[in-house]
Short mmCIF file of C-alpha atoms in Angstrom, two decimals:
data_model
loop_
_atom_site.label_atom_id
_atom_site.label_comp_id
_atom_site.label_asym_id
_atom_site.label_seq_id
_atom_site.Cartn_x
_atom_site.Cartn_y
_atom_site.Cartn_z
CA SER Q 18 -61.88 27.00 -5.12
CA ALA Q 19 -63.68 26.30 -1.75
CA ASN Q 20 -66.89 24.29 -2.12
CA ILE Q 21 -69.37 23.10 0.42
CA THR Q 22 -69.39 19.51 0.90
CA GLU Q 23 -71.88 19.05 3.66
CA ILE Q 24 -74.18 21.14 5.69
CA GLU Q 25 -75.70 19.97 9.16
CA PHE Q 26 -77.75 21.18 12.07
CA VAL Q 27 -75.68 21.06 15.22
CA THR Q 28 -78.87 21.65 17.31
CA SER Q 29 -81.05 18.64 17.10
CA SER Q 30 -84.43 19.98 18.98
CA PHE Q 31 -85.90 23.44 19.49
CA ASP Q 32 -88.55 24.23 22.15
CA LYS Q 33 -90.57 27.42 21.31
CA SER Q 34 -91.35 27.88 24.96
CA ASP Q 35 -87.64 27.96 25.98
CA GLY Q 36 -86.23 29.81 23.08
CA GLY Q 37 -82.51 29.28 22.31
CA ASN Q 38 -79.79 28.91 19.88
CA ILE Q 39 -79.92 26.91 16.59
CA ASP Q 40 -76.44 26.25 15.30
CA VAL Q 41 -75.57 25.11 11.75
CA LEU Q 42 -72.32 23.57 10.67
CA VAL Q 43 -71.05 24.17 7.21
CA ARG Q 44 -68.24 21.83 5.88
CA PHE Q 45 -65.84 22.92 2.89
CA ASN Q 46 -63.44 20.87 0.98
CA GLU Q 47 -60.62 22.94 2.14
CA PRO Q 48 -60.00 25.56 4.75
CA VAL Q 49 -61.55 28.97 4.27
CA THR Q 50 -60.99 32.49 5.65
CA VAL Q 51 -64.15 34.49 6.52
CA THR Q 52 -64.47 38.38 6.70
CA GLY Q 53 -67.77 39.88 7.64
CA THR Q 54 -71.02 38.14 8.64
CA PRO Q 55 -72.09 35.53 6.15
CA ARG Q 56 -75.43 33.73 7.06
CA VAL Q 57 -77.24 30.55 6.30
CA SER Q 58 -80.90 30.83 5.65
CA ILE Q 59 -83.25 28.26 7.52
CA THR Q 60 -86.60 27.78 6.15
CA ASN Q 61 -89.68 27.56 8.31
CA GLY Q 62 -92.09 25.23 6.61
CA ASN Q 63 -95.18 26.83 8.81
CA GLN Q 64 -96.57 23.17 9.42
CA GLY Q 65 -97.74 24.51 12.87
CA SER Q 66 -100.93 26.92 13.04
CA GLY Q 67 -100.75 30.18 11.05
CA SER Q 68 -98.34 31.08 8.24
CA GLY Q 69 -95.87 33.64 7.26
CA ARG Q 70 -92.93 32.86 9.42
CA GLY Q 71 -89.46 32.57 8.74
CA PRO Q 72 -87.01 32.33 7.26
CA HIS Q 73 -84.53 32.38 10.02
CA LEU Q 74 -81.02 33.70 9.57
CA ALA Q 75 -78.04 31.98 11.24
CA ASN Q 76 -75.15 34.59 11.33
CA TYR Q 77 -71.43 33.37 10.98
CA LEU Q 78 -70.03 32.50 14.48
CA SER Q 79 -66.61 30.84 14.19
CA GLY Q 80 -64.27 28.51 12.21
CA SER Q 81 -62.31 30.99 9.98
CA THR Q 82 -59.11 29.39 8.84
CA THR Q 83 -60.69 25.82 9.08
CA ASN Q 84 -62.89 23.63 6.80
CA GLU Q 85 -65.84 24.09 9.21
CA LEU Q 86 -67.72 27.13 9.77
CA THR Q 87 -70.39 27.43 12.54
CA PHE Q 88 -73.31 29.53 12.22
CA ARG Q 89 -75.98 30.61 14.92
CA CYS Q 90 -79.43 31.77 14.90
CA THR Q 91 -80.88 32.86 18.49
CA ILE Q 92 -84.72 32.89 18.80
CA ALA Q 93 -86.41 34.17 21.96
CA ALA Q 94 -88.86 32.03 23.90
CA ALA Q 95 -92.49 32.23 22.74
CA ASN Q 96 -91.73 34.60 20.10
CA ALA Q 97 -93.74 34.76 16.97
CA ALA Q 98 -91.13 33.29 14.39
CA THR Q 99 -91.91 29.71 15.34
CA ASN Q 100 -94.88 27.77 16.25
CA ALA Q 101 -95.20 24.15 17.76
CA GLY Q 102 -95.18 21.78 14.83
CA ASP Q 103 -93.05 24.00 12.37
CA ILE Q 104 -90.29 22.06 10.63
CA LEU Q 105 -87.15 23.95 10.12
CA VAL Q 106 -84.99 22.83 7.16
CA ILE Q 107 -81.81 24.19 4.82
CA GLY Q 108 -82.52 24.35 1.34
CA ALA Q 109 -80.09 24.37 -1.79
CA ASN Q 110 -77.87 27.63 -1.95
CA ALA Q 111 -78.79 28.67 1.77
CA LEU Q 112 -75.39 30.36 2.40
CA ALA Q 113 -75.26 34.09 1.59
CA LEU Q 114 -72.18 36.23 1.93
CA ASN Q 115 -74.17 39.19 3.26
CA SER Q 116 -71.33 41.64 2.14
CA GLY Q 117 -68.70 39.34 3.55
CA THR Q 118 -66.29 36.95 2.01
CA ILE Q 119 -65.43 33.46 2.25
CA LYS Q 120 -62.09 32.78 0.49
CA ASP Q 121 -59.68 29.75 0.13
CA THR Q 122 -57.09 30.20 3.10
CA GLY Q 123 -53.90 31.45 1.70
CA GLN Q 124 -55.35 32.69 -1.67
CA SER Q 125 -55.92 36.16 -2.75
CA GLY Q 126 -59.04 35.54 -4.75
CA THR Q 127 -62.67 35.46 -3.08
CA ASN Q 128 -65.54 33.46 -4.07
CA ALA Q 129 -68.20 35.77 -5.34
CA THR Q 130 -71.23 33.43 -4.62
CA ILE Q 131 -71.19 30.07 -2.61
CA THR Q 132 -73.50 27.55 -3.91
CA SER Q 133 -74.66 24.03 -2.67
CA SER Q 134 -76.64 21.34 -4.45
CA ALA Q 135 -80.31 20.60 -3.38
CA GLY Q 136 -78.94 17.29 -2.02
CA ILE Q 137 -76.34 19.19 0.27
CA GLY Q 138 -79.16 21.15 2.11
CA THR Q 139 -81.44 18.22 2.08
CA ALA Q 140 -79.14 16.20 3.94
CA ALA Q 141 -78.87 18.59 6.98
CA GLY Q 142 -82.17 17.07 7.88
CA SER Q 143 -84.74 18.90 9.86
CA ILE Q 144 -85.75 20.32 13.21
CA THR Q 145 -89.39 20.07 14.43
CA VAL Q 146 -90.23 22.96 16.89
CA ALA Q 147 -91.83 21.67 20.12
CA ALA Q 148 -93.74 23.62 22.88
CA GLU Q 149 -94.02 22.65 26.40
CA ASN Q 150 -97.42 22.15 27.80
CA VAL Q 151 -98.32 24.73 30.36
#
């Protein structure tokens, strides 16, 4: 069956003042076919002032029938979901099917759950949220 081999942030920085997209790439050991809108959870560590922000959800964007799936989270400028200094990370088992499917391309069976080890999520690194001085 298809297994996650790597998760990485495609986006390397994020500015709260500007807003924008945070893209995540999930690699599998073989091509997979996607239906619906699976998503990746991006944890907000709330290191900036305040608390209770996140997680952010990156929805499936593209890559079906390949071994690399792209997920995207769009955050509006100056919204309350992030503060300057927050650190965004991807933890273990961050990929949820969300009523969709991810299955081995060319196979009839679907993976009921997709899991990844803590090491795979941690290897994605982190994004520290910045804010322009105005």
